[in-house]
Amino acid sequence: MTITSTSAAVIDGKAFAEGLRARVAAIAASFEQASGRTAGLAVVLVGEDPASQVYVRNKGKQTLEAGMASFEHKLPADTAEADVLALVQQLNADPAVDGILVQLPLPAHIDEDKVIATIAPDKDVDGFHVINAGRLAVGQAGYVPCTPLGCLMLLKDRLGDLSGLDAVVIGRSNIVGKPMAQLLLAESCTVTVAHSRTKNLPDVVRRADIVVAAVGRPEMVKGSWIKPGATVIDVGINRISTPEGKTRLVGDVDYVEAAHVAGAITPVPGGVGPMTIAVLLRNTVVAAHRNAGIALAEGAI
Ligand code: NDP
């Protein structure tokens, strides 16, 4: 397609996440006054995966900046599964810990499903436990995975009421696509979930007022697939090589093309990415209130 000028509004996830973290910090401070203790997040990292180490470091730093306690547990890559499960059980029983996050992926000898199933559902601030997936599916209060909840916050901030809008979610993973579809359904969107077997994907996407791309394929969604004026949320984080021999991050959407057609679009980086940790902190401060039996006004955060 011919590129002339950019027309879409840029959805600034970095700025939104900053605001959310400031709200979390204010609520964490009032929680401390009301309860006499600090809300706490425990993060478990097994092994030395470089990307995971960066995520865990950022989570710890932002937890402390929000005025909450951060408990980091770094275990060697050859830690036995039974020892990881024992640590999770110890954290389940620790009253100073409101939220538990086990950084994925785990080394191959450890069963991720078993570890997630061991986290107490009421401390499962990542929202991966089947109890929380079930609560989301039936509309009960629980914990929703951070990335899709962050996407929903950006959508509601941009569009207000989503009711009646056609939404297409590309991707059906348990951590992004499926919970995203559930959240949009709960907002009364008409939701289509597309995946690798979907036929005529460009035509399916063209019907959508809201497109959420969570595929993991660089720039797969083309500008010609987007309905004019649609809101595009790009979850993808893909590192590609440039002709100059460097690397750069791109999303699952061809941003340059889509920005000429969409009404609004998230950039990569600076769109969905910064939301994930901010929502994790939000879920943790919500967990602290629930665990301590202190009311938090609906919609306060
Ligand atoms: P998964 O690999 O678990 O899921 C990818 C999904 O995309 C699958 O459902 C797959 O379909 C579908 N898919 C693959 N190829 C195609 C295709 N050609 N057409 C249509 N659908 C296709 O990925 P995740 O959900 O974990 O992550 C998706 C992306 O989001 C990645 O780039 C990841 O890095 C990023 N991400 C970003 C986060 C953030 O903080 N911003 C957090 C989490 C993820 P099928 O089920 O049929 O195989």
Tab-separated table of C-alpha atoms and ligand atoms in Angstrom:
chain	number	residue	atom	x	y	z
A	1	MET	CA	0.000	0.000	0.000
A	2	THR	CA	1.115	3.605	-0.547
A	3	ILE	CA	2.151	5.364	2.638
A	4	THR	CA	1.361	9.069	2.883
A	5	SER	CA	0.957	10.299	6.450
A	6	THR	CA	0.142	8.806	9.834
A	7	SER	CA	-3.452	9.348	10.946
A	8	ALA	CA	-4.018	7.095	13.960
A	9	ALA	CA	-3.813	8.376	17.510
A	10	VAL	CA	-0.938	6.714	19.344
A	11	ILE	CA	-2.036	4.945	22.521
A	12	ASP	CA	0.715	5.748	25.003
A	13	GLY	CA	0.959	2.676	27.237
A	14	LYS	CA	4.109	3.989	28.904
A	15	ALA	CA	2.315	7.104	30.166
A	16	PHE	CA	-0.795	5.128	31.174
A	17	ALA	CA	1.354	2.616	33.067
A	18	GLU	CA	3.135	5.446	34.904
A	19	GLY	CA	-0.215	6.840	36.019
A	20	LEU	CA	-1.398	3.388	37.096
A	21	ARG	CA	1.780	2.815	39.117
A	22	ALA	CA	1.256	6.173	40.860
A	23	ARG	CA	-2.328	5.160	41.763
A	24	VAL	CA	-1.060	1.803	43.032
A	25	ALA	CA	1.552	3.588	45.186
A	26	ALA	CA	-1.106	5.842	46.738
A	27	ILE	CA	-3.351	2.854	47.496
A	28	ALA	CA	-0.403	0.826	48.857
A	29	ALA	CA	0.344	3.711	51.258
A	30	SER	CA	-3.248	3.876	52.501
A	31	PHE	CA	-3.256	0.059	52.837
A	32	GLU	CA	-0.197	0.294	55.064
A	33	GLN	CA	-1.930	2.858	57.281
A	34	ALA	CA	-5.103	0.795	57.528
A	35	SER	CA	-3.464	-2.604	58.066
A	36	GLY	CA	-0.194	-1.751	59.810
A	37	ARG	CA	1.784	-3.800	57.290
A	38	THR	CA	3.239	-3.419	53.790
A	39	ALA	CA	1.669	-5.175	50.805
A	40	GLY	CA	4.153	-7.742	49.475
A	41	LEU	CA	4.945	-9.510	46.193
A	42	ALA	CA	7.112	-12.642	46.036
A	43	VAL	CA	8.810	-13.505	42.744
A	44	VAL	CA	10.385	-16.902	42.126
A	45	LEU	CA	13.010	-17.267	39.393
A	46	VAL	CA	14.497	-20.657	38.582
A	47	GLY	CA	17.586	-20.637	36.385
A	48	GLU	CA	19.518	-17.917	34.573
A	49	ASP	CA	17.414	-17.135	31.483
A	50	PRO	CA	18.650	-13.603	30.596
A	51	ALA	CA	15.224	-12.229	29.559
A	52	SER	CA	13.628	-13.616	32.744
A	53	GLN	CA	16.377	-12.051	34.853
A	54	VAL	CA	15.618	-8.636	33.325
A	55	TYR	CA	11.853	-9.063	33.925
A	56	VAL	CA	12.406	-10.121	37.537
A	57	ARG	CA	14.776	-7.212	38.184
A	58	ASN	CA	12.239	-4.728	36.749
A	59	LYS	CA	9.401	-6.264	38.740
A	60	GLY	CA	11.393	-6.013	41.973
A	61	LYS	CA	12.419	-2.406	41.281
A	62	GLN	CA	8.902	-1.256	40.384
A	63	THR	CA	7.407	-3.097	43.391
A	64	LEU	CA	9.710	-1.176	45.741
A	65	GLU	CA	9.014	2.109	43.913
A	66	ALA	CA	5.294	1.550	44.502
A	67	GLY	CA	5.992	1.307	48.251
A	68	MET	CA	5.416	-2.436	48.449
A	69	ALA	CA	7.694	-5.190	49.756
A	70	SER	CA	9.505	-7.340	47.195
A	71	PHE	CA	10.666	-10.858	48.066
A	72	GLU	CA	12.915	-12.336	45.382
A	73	HIS	CA	13.727	-16.045	45.402
A	74	LYS	CA	16.407	-16.983	42.867
A	75	LEU	CA	17.007	-20.704	42.578
A	76	PRO	CA	19.609	-22.542	40.482
A	77	ALA	CA	18.495	-24.099	37.169
A	78	ASP	CA	18.897	-27.641	38.546
A	79	THR	CA	16.546	-27.095	41.522
A	80	ALA	CA	14.299	-30.134	41.994
A	81	GLU	CA	10.584	-29.683	41.229
A	82	ALA	CA	9.760	-30.728	44.813
A	83	ASP	CA	11.876	-27.861	46.157
A	84	VAL	CA	10.101	-25.305	43.941
A	85	LEU	CA	6.725	-26.654	45.105
A	86	ALA	CA	7.883	-26.485	48.743
A	87	LEU	CA	8.920	-22.838	48.297
A	88	VAL	CA	5.546	-21.967	46.761
A	89	GLN	CA	3.783	-23.639	49.712
A	90	GLN	CA	5.951	-21.687	52.140
A	91	LEU	CA	5.008	-18.428	50.354
A	92	ASN	CA	1.323	-19.461	50.389
A	93	ALA	CA	1.539	-19.653	54.196
A	94	ASP	CA	3.533	-16.421	54.664
A	95	PRO	CA	1.231	-13.582	55.826
A	96	ALA	CA	3.701	-10.929	54.548
A	97	VAL	CA	3.230	-12.224	50.984
A	98	ASP	CA	0.058	-11.050	49.205
A	99	GLY	CA	1.006	-12.051	45.674
A	100	ILE	CA	3.164	-14.845	44.258
A	101	LEU	CA	4.613	-14.863	40.775
A	102	VAL	CA	6.652	-17.729	39.386
A	103	GLN	CA	8.598	-16.464	36.393
A	104	LEU	CA	7.980	-18.589	33.292
A	105	PRO	CA	9.357	-20.437	31.449
A	106	LEU	CA	10.637	-22.914	34.045
A	107	PRO	CA	13.459	-25.359	33.246
A	108	ALA	CA	12.191	-28.390	31.291
A	109	HIS	CA	12.370	-30.823	34.248
A	110	ILE	CA	9.796	-28.775	36.200
A	111	ASP	CA	6.087	-29.158	35.397
A	112	GLU	CA	4.761	-25.587	35.014
A	113	ASP	CA	1.130	-26.644	35.405
A	114	LYS	CA	1.931	-28.348	38.712
A	115	VAL	CA	3.738	-25.260	40.012
A	116	ILE	CA	0.905	-22.902	38.996
A	117	ALA	CA	-1.660	-25.272	40.535
A	118	THR	CA	0.264	-25.093	43.833
A	119	ILE	CA	0.021	-21.285	44.120
A	120	ALA	CA	-2.864	-20.323	46.436
A	121	PRO	CA	-5.526	-18.904	44.055
A	122	ASP	CA	-5.946	-15.862	46.319
A	123	LYS	CA	-2.231	-15.025	45.938
A	124	ASP	CA	-2.131	-15.850	42.205
A	125	VAL	CA	-1.619	-12.261	40.999
A	126	ASP	CA	-0.611	-13.511	37.529
A	127	GLY	CA	-4.103	-15.027	37.178
A	128	PHE	CA	-2.793	-18.285	35.677
A	129	HIS	CA	-4.337	-20.736	38.184
A	130	VAL	CA	-7.326	-22.642	36.754
A	131	ILE	CA	-9.465	-21.320	39.625
A	132	ASN	CA	-8.815	-17.768	38.430
A	133	ALA	CA	-9.329	-18.743	34.772
A	134	GLY	CA	-12.669	-20.211	35.864
A	135	ARG	CA	-13.595	-17.144	37.902
A	136	LEU	CA	-12.928	-14.965	34.849
A	137	ALA	CA	-15.009	-17.269	32.638
A	138	VAL	CA	-18.038	-17.107	34.946
A	139	GLY	CA	-17.652	-13.446	35.920
A	140	GLN	CA	-16.524	-13.848	39.541
A	141	ALA	CA	-13.915	-11.654	41.209
A	142	GLY	CA	-10.459	-13.212	40.984
A	143	TYR	CA	-7.172	-12.315	39.347
A	144	VAL	CA	-6.923	-11.664	35.618
A	145	PRO	CA	-3.649	-12.172	33.695
A	146	CYS	CA	-1.764	-8.883	33.641
A	147	THR	CA	-1.169	-8.358	29.912
A	148	PRO	CA	-4.791	-8.747	28.737
A	149	LEU	CA	-6.087	-6.716	31.696
A	150	GLY	CA	-3.626	-3.995	30.699
A	151	CYS	CA	-4.941	-4.135	27.114
A	152	LEU	CA	-8.512	-3.754	28.393
A	153	MET	CA	-7.529	-0.728	30.490
A	154	LEU	CA	-6.002	0.941	27.412
A	155	LEU	CA	-9.106	0.145	25.349
A	156	LYS	CA	-11.523	1.527	27.945
A	157	ASP	CA	-9.400	4.626	28.408
A	158	ARG	CA	-9.513	5.224	24.671
A	159	LEU	CA	-13.052	4.141	23.794
A	160	GLY	CA	-15.056	4.300	27.034
A	161	ASP	CA	-18.000	1.909	26.702
A	162	LEU	CA	-17.040	-1.081	24.538
A	163	SER	CA	-20.527	-2.558	24.459
A	164	GLY	CA	-21.670	-3.816	21.047
A	165	LEU	CA	-18.292	-3.355	19.360
A	166	ASP	CA	-16.896	-6.108	17.126
A	167	ALA	CA	-13.607	-7.355	18.585
A	168	VAL	CA	-11.158	-9.772	16.987
A	169	VAL	CA	-8.467	-11.326	19.181
A	170	ILE	CA	-5.718	-13.011	17.167
A	171	GLY	CA	-4.141	-15.700	19.347
A	172	ARG	CA	-5.671	-18.110	21.867
A	173	SER	CA	-2.963	-18.653	24.468
A	174	ASN	CA	-3.956	-19.097	28.104
A	175	ILE	CA	-1.982	-16.022	29.148
A	176	VAL	CA	-3.111	-13.520	26.505
A	177	GLY	CA	-5.635	-14.542	23.831
A	178	LYS	CA	-8.204	-16.504	25.856
A	179	PRO	CA	-8.405	-14.149	28.862
A	180	MET	CA	-8.497	-11.177	26.471
A	181	ALA	CA	-11.511	-12.685	24.716
A	182	GLN	CA	-13.230	-13.296	28.075
A	183	LEU	CA	-12.618	-9.717	29.172
A	184	LEU	CA	-14.021	-8.291	25.927
A	185	LEU	CA	-17.034	-10.579	26.168
A	186	ALA	CA	-17.640	-9.336	29.712
A	187	GLU	CA	-17.619	-5.788	28.260
A	188	SER	CA	-20.376	-6.921	25.855
A	189	CYS	CA	-18.258	-6.899	22.720
A	190	THR	CA	-19.040	-9.371	19.943
A	191	VAL	CA	-15.841	-11.401	20.113
A	192	THR	CA	-14.092	-13.506	17.482
A	193	VAL	CA	-10.994	-15.463	18.493
A	194	ALA	CA	-8.678	-16.157	15.555
A	195	HIS	CA	-5.717	-18.564	15.562
A	196	SER	CA	-3.385	-20.438	13.240
A	197	ARG	CA	-6.265	-22.462	11.691
A	198	THR	CA	-8.505	-19.449	11.023
A	199	LYS	CA	-9.528	-19.135	7.370
A	200	ASN	CA	-9.373	-15.775	5.568
A	201	LEU	CA	-7.805	-13.992	8.533
A	202	PRO	CA	-7.557	-10.618	6.703
A	203	ASP	CA	-11.342	-10.681	6.111
A	204	VAL	CA	-12.009	-11.652	9.734
A	205	VAL	CA	-9.820	-8.785	10.991
A	206	ARG	CA	-11.450	-6.319	8.574
A	207	ARG	CA	-14.772	-6.680	10.424
A	208	ALA	CA	-13.294	-5.558	13.735
A	209	ASP	CA	-13.746	-2.280	15.567
A	210	ILE	CA	-11.132	-3.593	18.020
A	211	VAL	CA	-8.160	-5.738	16.968
A	212	VAL	CA	-5.937	-7.352	19.603
A	213	ALA	CA	-2.940	-9.096	18.038
A	214	ALA	CA	-1.158	-11.641	20.297
A	215	VAL	CA	0.533	-13.950	17.843
A	216	GLY	CA	4.322	-13.663	18.090
A	217	ARG	CA	4.853	-13.129	14.338
A	218	PRO	CA	6.616	-9.904	13.366
A	219	GLU	CA	4.386	-7.404	11.500
A	220	MET	CA	1.972	-10.130	10.354
A	221	VAL	CA	-1.157	-7.953	10.496
A	222	LYS	CA	-1.105	-5.639	7.490
A	223	GLY	CA	-2.619	-2.189	7.120
A	224	SER	CA	-4.988	-3.457	4.422
A	225	TRP	CA	-6.535	-5.849	7.030
A	226	ILE	CA	-7.614	-3.010	9.318
A	227	LYS	CA	-11.080	-1.451	9.153
A	228	PRO	CA	-10.700	2.333	8.865
A	229	GLY	CA	-10.944	3.901	12.315
A	230	ALA	CA	-10.470	0.635	14.238
A	231	THR	CA	-8.550	0.544	17.524
A	232	VAL	CA	-5.505	-1.718	17.301
A	233	ILE	CA	-3.782	-3.217	20.342
A	234	ASP	CA	-0.490	-4.892	19.479
A	235	VAL	CA	0.673	-7.335	22.168
A	236	GLY	CA	3.483	-8.848	20.116
A	237	ILE	CA	7.114	-8.361	21.084
A	238	ASN	CA	9.423	-9.633	18.340
A	239	ARG	CA	13.099	-8.889	17.932
A	240	ILE	CA	14.117	-8.643	14.261
A	241	SER	CA	17.404	-7.952	12.486
A	242	THR	CA	17.772	-4.721	10.541
A	243	PRO	CA	19.646	-4.417	7.225
A	244	GLU	CA	22.355	-2.544	9.195
A	245	GLY	CA	23.025	-5.713	11.208
A	246	LYS	CA	21.366	-4.416	14.380
A	247	THR	CA	18.177	-5.646	16.042
A	248	ARG	CA	14.953	-3.843	16.906
A	249	LEU	CA	11.626	-4.661	18.495
A	250	VAL	CA	8.469	-4.847	16.384
A	251	GLY	CA	4.957	-5.967	17.156
A	252	ASP	CA	2.619	-8.402	15.424
A	253	VAL	CA	1.109	-5.498	13.466
A	254	ASP	CA	2.790	-3.643	10.617
A	255	TYR	CA	2.704	-0.363	12.539
A	256	VAL	CA	3.628	1.976	9.678
A	257	GLU	CA	0.867	0.596	7.455
A	258	ALA	CA	-1.765	0.188	10.163
A	259	ALA	CA	-1.231	3.679	11.563
A	260	HIS	CA	-2.595	5.076	8.276
A	261	VAL	CA	-5.874	3.231	8.614
A	262	ALA	CA	-6.565	2.713	12.307
A	263	GLY	CA	-8.236	5.270	14.547
A	264	ALA	CA	-5.788	4.489	17.333
A	265	ILE	CA	-2.902	2.065	17.773
A	266	THR	CA	-0.394	0.974	20.413
A	267	PRO	CA	3.274	1.265	19.401
A	268	VAL	CA	5.927	-1.392	20.061
A	269	PRO	CA	7.771	-0.654	22.254
A	270	GLY	CA	5.855	1.725	24.543
A	271	GLY	CA	2.336	0.338	24.118
A	272	VAL	CA	1.177	-2.838	25.859
A	273	GLY	CA	4.643	-3.794	27.181
A	274	PRO	CA	4.839	-1.300	30.083
A	275	MET	CA	1.298	-2.192	31.183
A	276	THR	CA	2.130	-5.747	32.259
A	277	ILE	CA	4.195	-4.939	35.365
A	278	ALA	CA	1.935	-2.002	36.284
A	279	VAL	CA	-1.076	-4.362	36.295
A	280	LEU	CA	0.912	-6.920	38.307
A	281	LEU	CA	1.414	-4.254	40.992
A	282	ARG	CA	-2.273	-3.369	40.754
A	283	ASN	CA	-3.254	-7.024	41.250
A	284	THR	CA	-0.878	-7.253	44.232
A	285	VAL	CA	-2.356	-4.264	46.050
A	286	VAL	CA	-5.863	-5.621	45.350
A	287	ALA	CA	-4.737	-8.991	46.794
A	288	ALA	CA	-3.376	-7.259	49.907
A	289	HIS	CA	-6.783	-5.670	50.567
A	290	ARG	CA	-8.638	-8.931	50.000
A	291	ASN	CA	-6.193	-10.957	52.127
A	292	ALA	CA	-6.445	-8.417	54.966
A	293	GLY	CA	-10.236	-8.108	54.661
A	294	ILE	CA	-9.999	-4.362	53.941
A	295	ALA	CA	-12.511	-2.990	51.433
A	296	LEU	CA	-11.221	-1.364	48.266
A	297	ALA	CA	-13.800	0.671	46.411
A	298	GLU	CA	-14.956	-0.917	43.136
A	299	GLY	CA	-13.144	0.844	40.283
A	300	ALA	CA	-10.654	2.531	42.689
A	301	ILE	CA	-7.838	1.247	40.562
B	1	NDP	P1	1.666	-18.154	22.037
B	1	NDP	O1	2.769	-18.626	21.153
B	1	NDP	O2	1.355	-18.908	23.273
B	1	NDP	O3	0.320	-18.047	21.186
B	1	NDP	C1	0.330	-17.532	19.884
B	1	NDP	C2	-1.042	-17.636	19.283
B	1	NDP	O4	-0.983	-17.102	17.974
B	1	NDP	C3	-1.562	-19.068	19.174
B	1	NDP	O5	-2.902	-19.133	19.624
B	1	NDP	C4	-1.451	-19.382	17.686
B	1	NDP	O6	-2.493	-20.192	17.184
B	1	NDP	C5	-1.614	-18.000	17.072
B	1	NDP	N1	-0.985	-17.949	15.745
B	1	NDP	C6	0.239	-18.364	15.398
B	1	NDP	N2	0.459	-18.161	14.087
B	1	NDP	C7	-0.679	-17.617	13.601
B	1	NDP	C8	-1.084	-17.202	12.305
B	1	NDP	N3	-0.263	-17.293	11.244
B	1	NDP	N4	-2.324	-16.701	12.165
B	1	NDP	C9	-3.155	-16.584	13.227
B	1	NDP	N5	-2.826	-16.960	14.474
B	1	NDP	C10	-1.599	-17.479	14.659
B	1	NDP	O7	2.010	-16.620	22.358
B	1	NDP	P2	1.559	-15.653	23.562
B	1	NDP	O8	0.090	-15.509	23.578
B	1	NDP	O9	2.269	-16.044	24.804
B	1	NDP	O10	2.232	-14.289	23.073
B	1	NDP	C11	1.870	-13.675	21.851
B	1	NDP	C12	2.782	-12.491	21.608
B	1	NDP	O11	2.622	-11.555	22.657
B	1	NDP	C13	4.287	-12.801	21.584
B	1	NDP	O12	4.920	-11.936	20.655
B	1	NDP	C14	4.749	-12.461	22.982
B	1	NDP	O13	6.120	-12.092	23.016
B	1	NDP	C15	3.859	-11.278	23.281
B	1	NDP	N6	3.622	-11.059	24.719
B	1	NDP	C16	3.782	-9.795	25.178
B	1	NDP	C17	3.543	-9.513	26.494
B	1	NDP	C18	3.683	-8.101	26.963
B	1	NDP	O14	3.950	-7.864	28.115
B	1	NDP	N7	3.464	-7.122	26.103
B	1	NDP	C19	3.187	-10.537	27.454
B	1	NDP	C20	2.929	-11.834	26.847
B	1	NDP	C21	3.165	-12.070	25.518
B	1	NDP	P3	-2.652	-21.752	17.581
B	1	NDP	O15	-3.267	-21.739	18.963
B	1	NDP	O16	-3.575	-22.286	16.551
B	1	NDP	O17	-1.290	-22.350	17.552
